[in-house]
Short mmCIF file of N, CA and C in Angstrom, two decimals:
data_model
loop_
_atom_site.label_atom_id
_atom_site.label_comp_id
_atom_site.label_asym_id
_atom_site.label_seq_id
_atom_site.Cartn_x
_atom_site.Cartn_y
_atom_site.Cartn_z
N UNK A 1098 51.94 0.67 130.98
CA UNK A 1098 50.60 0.15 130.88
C UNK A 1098 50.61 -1.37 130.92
N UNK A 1099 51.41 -1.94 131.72
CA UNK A 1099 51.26 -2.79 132.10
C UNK A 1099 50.78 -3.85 133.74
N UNK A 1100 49.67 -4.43 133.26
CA UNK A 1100 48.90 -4.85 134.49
C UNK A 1100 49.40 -4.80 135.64
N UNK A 1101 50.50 -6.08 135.24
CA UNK A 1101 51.38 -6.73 136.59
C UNK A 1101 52.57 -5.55 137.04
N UNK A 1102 52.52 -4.57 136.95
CA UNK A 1102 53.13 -3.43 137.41
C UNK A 1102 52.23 -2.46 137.95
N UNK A 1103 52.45 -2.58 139.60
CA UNK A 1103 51.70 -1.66 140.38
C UNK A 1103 52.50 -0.87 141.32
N UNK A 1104 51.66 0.14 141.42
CA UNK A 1104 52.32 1.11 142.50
C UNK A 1104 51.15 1.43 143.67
N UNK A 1105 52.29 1.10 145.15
CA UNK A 1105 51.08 1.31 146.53
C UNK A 1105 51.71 2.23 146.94
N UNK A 1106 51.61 2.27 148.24
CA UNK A 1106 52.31 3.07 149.18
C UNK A 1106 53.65 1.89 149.85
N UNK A 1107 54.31 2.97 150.02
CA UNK A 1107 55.68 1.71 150.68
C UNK A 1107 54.81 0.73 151.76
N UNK A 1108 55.73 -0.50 151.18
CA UNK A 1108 55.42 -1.70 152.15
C UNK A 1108 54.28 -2.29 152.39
N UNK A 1109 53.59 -1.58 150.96
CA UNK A 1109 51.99 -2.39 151.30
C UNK A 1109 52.52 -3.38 149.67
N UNK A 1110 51.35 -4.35 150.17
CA UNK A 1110 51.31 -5.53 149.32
C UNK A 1110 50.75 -5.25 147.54
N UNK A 1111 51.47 -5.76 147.03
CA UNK A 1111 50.63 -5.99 145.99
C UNK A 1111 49.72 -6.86 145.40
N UNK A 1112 48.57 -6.71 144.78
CA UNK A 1112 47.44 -7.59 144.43
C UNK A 1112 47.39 -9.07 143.62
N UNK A 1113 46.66 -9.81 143.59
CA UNK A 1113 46.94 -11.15 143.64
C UNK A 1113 47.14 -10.56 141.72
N UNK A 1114 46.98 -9.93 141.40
CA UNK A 1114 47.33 -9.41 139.58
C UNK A 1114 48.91 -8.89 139.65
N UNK A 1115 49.35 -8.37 140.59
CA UNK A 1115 50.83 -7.61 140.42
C UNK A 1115 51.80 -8.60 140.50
N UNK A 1116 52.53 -8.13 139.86
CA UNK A 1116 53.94 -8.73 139.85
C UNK A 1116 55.17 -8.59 141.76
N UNK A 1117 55.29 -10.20 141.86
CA UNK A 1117 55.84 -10.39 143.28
C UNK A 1117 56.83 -10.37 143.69
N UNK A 1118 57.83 -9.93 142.39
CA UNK A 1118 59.68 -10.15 142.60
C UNK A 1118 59.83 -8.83 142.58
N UNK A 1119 60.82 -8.56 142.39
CA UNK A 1119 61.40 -7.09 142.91
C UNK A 1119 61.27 -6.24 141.43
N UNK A 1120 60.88 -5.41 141.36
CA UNK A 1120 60.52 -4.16 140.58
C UNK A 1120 61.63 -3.55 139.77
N UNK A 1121 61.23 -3.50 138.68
CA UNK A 1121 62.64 -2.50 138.03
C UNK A 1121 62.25 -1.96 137.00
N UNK A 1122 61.48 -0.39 136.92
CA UNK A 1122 60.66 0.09 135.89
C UNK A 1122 61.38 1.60 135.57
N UNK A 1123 62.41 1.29 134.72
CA UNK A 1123 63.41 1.85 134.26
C UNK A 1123 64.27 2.87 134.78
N UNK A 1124 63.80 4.02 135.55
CA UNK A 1124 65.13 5.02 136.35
C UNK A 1124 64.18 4.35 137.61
N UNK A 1125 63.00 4.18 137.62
CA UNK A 1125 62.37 3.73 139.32
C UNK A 1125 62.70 2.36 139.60
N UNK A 1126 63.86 2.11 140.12
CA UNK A 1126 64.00 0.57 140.71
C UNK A 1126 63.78 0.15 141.93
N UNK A 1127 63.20 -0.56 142.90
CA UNK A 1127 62.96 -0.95 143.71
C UNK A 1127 63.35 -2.61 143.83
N UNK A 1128 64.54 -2.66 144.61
CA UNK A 1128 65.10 -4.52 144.32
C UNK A 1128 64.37 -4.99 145.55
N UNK A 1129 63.41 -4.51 146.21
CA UNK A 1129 63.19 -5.37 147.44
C UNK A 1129 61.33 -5.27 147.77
N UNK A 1130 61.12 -4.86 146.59
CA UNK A 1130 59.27 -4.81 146.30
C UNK A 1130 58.56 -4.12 147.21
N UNK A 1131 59.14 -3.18 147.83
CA UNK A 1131 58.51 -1.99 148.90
C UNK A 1131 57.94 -1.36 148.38
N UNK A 1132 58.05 -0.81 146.77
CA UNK A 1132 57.57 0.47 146.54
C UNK A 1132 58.19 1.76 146.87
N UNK A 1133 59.54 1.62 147.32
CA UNK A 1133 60.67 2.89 147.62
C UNK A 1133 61.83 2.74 146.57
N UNK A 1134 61.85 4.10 146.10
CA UNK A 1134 62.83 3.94 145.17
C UNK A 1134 64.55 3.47 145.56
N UNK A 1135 65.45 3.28 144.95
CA UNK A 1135 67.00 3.46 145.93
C UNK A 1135 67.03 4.70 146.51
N UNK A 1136 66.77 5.67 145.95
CA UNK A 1136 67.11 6.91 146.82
C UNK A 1136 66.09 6.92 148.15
N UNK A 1137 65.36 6.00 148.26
CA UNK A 1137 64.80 6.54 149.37
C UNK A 1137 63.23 6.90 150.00
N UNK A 1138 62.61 6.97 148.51
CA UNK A 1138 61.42 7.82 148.40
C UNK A 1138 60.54 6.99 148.04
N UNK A 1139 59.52 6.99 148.65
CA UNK A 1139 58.00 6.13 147.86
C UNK A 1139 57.80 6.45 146.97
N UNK A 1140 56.90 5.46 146.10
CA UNK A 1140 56.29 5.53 144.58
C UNK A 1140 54.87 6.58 144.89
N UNK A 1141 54.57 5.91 146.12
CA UNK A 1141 53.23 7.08 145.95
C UNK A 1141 53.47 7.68 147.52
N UNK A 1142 52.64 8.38 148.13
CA UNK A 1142 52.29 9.74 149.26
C UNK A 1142 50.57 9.49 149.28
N UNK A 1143 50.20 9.58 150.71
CA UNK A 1143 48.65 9.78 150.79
C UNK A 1143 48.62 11.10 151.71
N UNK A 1144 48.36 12.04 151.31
CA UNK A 1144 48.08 13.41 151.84
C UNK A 1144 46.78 13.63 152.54
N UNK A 1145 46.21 13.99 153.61
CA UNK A 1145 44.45 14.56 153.67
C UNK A 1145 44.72 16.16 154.02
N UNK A 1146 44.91 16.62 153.25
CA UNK A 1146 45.72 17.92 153.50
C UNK A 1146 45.89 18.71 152.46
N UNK A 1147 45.48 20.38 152.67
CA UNK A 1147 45.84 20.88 151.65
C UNK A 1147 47.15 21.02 150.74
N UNK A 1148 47.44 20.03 149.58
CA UNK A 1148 48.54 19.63 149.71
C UNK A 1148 48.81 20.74 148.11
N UNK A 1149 50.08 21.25 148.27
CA UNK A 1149 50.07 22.39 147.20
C UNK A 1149 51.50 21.73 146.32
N UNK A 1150 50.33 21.20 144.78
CA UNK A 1150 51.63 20.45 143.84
C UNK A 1150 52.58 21.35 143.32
N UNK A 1151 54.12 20.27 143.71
CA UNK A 1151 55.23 21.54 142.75
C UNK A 1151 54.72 22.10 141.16
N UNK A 1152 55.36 23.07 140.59
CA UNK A 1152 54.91 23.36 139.73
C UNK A 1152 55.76 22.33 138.50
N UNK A 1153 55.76 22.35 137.30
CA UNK A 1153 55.91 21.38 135.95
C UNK A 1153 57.25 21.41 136.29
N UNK A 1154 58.13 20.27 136.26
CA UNK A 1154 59.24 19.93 136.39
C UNK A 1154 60.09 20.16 137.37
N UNK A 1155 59.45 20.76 138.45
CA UNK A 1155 60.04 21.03 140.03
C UNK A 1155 59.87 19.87 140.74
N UNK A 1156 61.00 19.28 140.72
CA UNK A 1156 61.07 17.93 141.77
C UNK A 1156 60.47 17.90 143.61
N UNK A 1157 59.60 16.76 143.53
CA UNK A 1157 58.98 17.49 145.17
C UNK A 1157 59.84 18.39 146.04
N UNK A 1158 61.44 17.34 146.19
CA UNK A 1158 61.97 17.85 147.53
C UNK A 1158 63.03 19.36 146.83
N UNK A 1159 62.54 19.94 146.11
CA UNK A 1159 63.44 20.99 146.01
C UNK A 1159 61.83 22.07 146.60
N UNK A 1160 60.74 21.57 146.23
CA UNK A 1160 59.67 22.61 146.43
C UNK A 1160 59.09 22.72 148.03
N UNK A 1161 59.44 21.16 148.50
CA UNK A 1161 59.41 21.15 150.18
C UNK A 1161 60.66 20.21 150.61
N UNK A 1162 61.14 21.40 151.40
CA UNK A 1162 62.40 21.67 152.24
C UNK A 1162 62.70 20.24 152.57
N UNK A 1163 61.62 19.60 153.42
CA UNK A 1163 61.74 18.49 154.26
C UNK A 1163 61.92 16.99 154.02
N UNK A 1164 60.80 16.96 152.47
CA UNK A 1164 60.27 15.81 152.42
C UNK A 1164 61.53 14.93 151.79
N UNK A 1165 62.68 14.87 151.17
CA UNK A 1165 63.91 14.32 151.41
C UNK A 1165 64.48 13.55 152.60
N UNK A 1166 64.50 14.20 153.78
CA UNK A 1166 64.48 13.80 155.39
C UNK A 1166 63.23 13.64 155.84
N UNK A 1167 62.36 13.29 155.41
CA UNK A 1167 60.74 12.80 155.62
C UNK A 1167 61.03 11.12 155.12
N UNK A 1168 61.23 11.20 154.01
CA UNK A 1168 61.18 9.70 153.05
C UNK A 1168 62.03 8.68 153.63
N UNK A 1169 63.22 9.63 153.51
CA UNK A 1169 64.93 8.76 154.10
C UNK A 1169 64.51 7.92 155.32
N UNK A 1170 63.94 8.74 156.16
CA UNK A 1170 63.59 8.04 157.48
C UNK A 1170 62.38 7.44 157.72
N UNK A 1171 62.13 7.08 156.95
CA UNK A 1171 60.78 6.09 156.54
C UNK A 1171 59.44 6.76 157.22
N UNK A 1172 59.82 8.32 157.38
CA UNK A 1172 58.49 8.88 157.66
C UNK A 1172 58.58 9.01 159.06
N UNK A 1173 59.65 8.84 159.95
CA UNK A 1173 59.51 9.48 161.37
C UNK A 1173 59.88 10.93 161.31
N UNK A 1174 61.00 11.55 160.78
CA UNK A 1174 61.40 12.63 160.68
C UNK A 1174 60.33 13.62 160.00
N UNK A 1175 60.31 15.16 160.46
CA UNK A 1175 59.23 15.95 159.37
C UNK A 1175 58.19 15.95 159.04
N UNK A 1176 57.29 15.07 159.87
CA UNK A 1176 55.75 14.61 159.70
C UNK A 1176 54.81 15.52 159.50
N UNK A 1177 55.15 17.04 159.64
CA UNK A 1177 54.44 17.75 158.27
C UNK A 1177 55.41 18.64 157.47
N UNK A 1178 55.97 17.41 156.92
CA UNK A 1178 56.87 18.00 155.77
C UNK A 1178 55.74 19.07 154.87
N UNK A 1179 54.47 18.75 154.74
CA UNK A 1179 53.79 18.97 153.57
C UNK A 1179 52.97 20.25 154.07
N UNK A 1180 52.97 20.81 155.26
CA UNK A 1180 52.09 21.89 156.05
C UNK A 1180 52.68 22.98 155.35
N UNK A 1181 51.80 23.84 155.65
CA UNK A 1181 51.98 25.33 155.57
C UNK A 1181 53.00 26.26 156.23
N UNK A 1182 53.68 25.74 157.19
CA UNK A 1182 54.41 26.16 158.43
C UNK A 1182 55.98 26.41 157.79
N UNK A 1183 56.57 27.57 158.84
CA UNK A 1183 57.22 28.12 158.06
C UNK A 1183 58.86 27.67 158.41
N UNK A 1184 59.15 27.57 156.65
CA UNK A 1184 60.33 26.56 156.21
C UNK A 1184 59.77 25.52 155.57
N UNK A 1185 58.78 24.79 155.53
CA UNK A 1185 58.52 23.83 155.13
C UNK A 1185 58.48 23.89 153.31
N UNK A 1186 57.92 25.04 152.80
CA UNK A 1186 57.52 24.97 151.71
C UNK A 1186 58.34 26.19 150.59
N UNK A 1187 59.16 25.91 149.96
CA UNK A 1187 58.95 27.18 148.46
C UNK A 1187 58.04 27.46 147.99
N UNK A 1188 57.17 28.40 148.25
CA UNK A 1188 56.40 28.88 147.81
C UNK A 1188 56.30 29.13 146.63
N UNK A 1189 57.58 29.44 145.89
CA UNK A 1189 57.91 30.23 144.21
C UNK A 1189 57.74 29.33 143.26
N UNK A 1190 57.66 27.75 144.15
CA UNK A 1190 58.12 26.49 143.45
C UNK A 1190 57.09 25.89 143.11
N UNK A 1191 55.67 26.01 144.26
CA UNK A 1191 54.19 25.46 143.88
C UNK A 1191 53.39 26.14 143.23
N UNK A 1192 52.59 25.19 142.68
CA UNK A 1192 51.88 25.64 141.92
C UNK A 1192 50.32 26.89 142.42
N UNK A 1193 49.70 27.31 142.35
CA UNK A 1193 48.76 28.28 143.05
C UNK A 1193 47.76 27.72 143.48
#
């Protein structure tokens, strides 16, 4: 709960209130102020899509197949990691 700590989507800017050096908000570090964690993955996702949340403590990419090799590749790979289509999703893993 602090101001000057924001989260966008990778590689967008932060506001003339956020903090401008590189990020380090305790297991989420980001040394280069993208908003991607080291492993790879954005802080946030913008979906327009029926998007079906893992269930309580199911990490996204164990509940969709893809989105691991979605993130890594800065989003060329898997571009509907998040669809309905088949492989994409554990079903057992989202929520209803």
């Amino acid at each position: 709960m602090v101001r000057q700590n924001e989260i966008h989507l990778p590689y967008k800017n932060s506001t003339s209130l956020g903090k401008n050096s590189s990020i380090n908000l305790g297991n989420n570090k980001d040394p280069n102020g993208n908003y991607i964690s080291s492993s790879g993955y954005p802080w946030a996702i913008s979906i327009i899509h029926d998007f079906k949340v893992p269930k309580e403590s199911v990490k996204i990419h164990n509940a969709y197949n893809y989105f691991k090799s979605w993130a890594i590749s800065g989003g060329l790979e898997f571009k509907d990691w998040y669809k309905d289509n088949p492989g994409n999703r554990n079903q057992n893993l989202l929520e209803n």
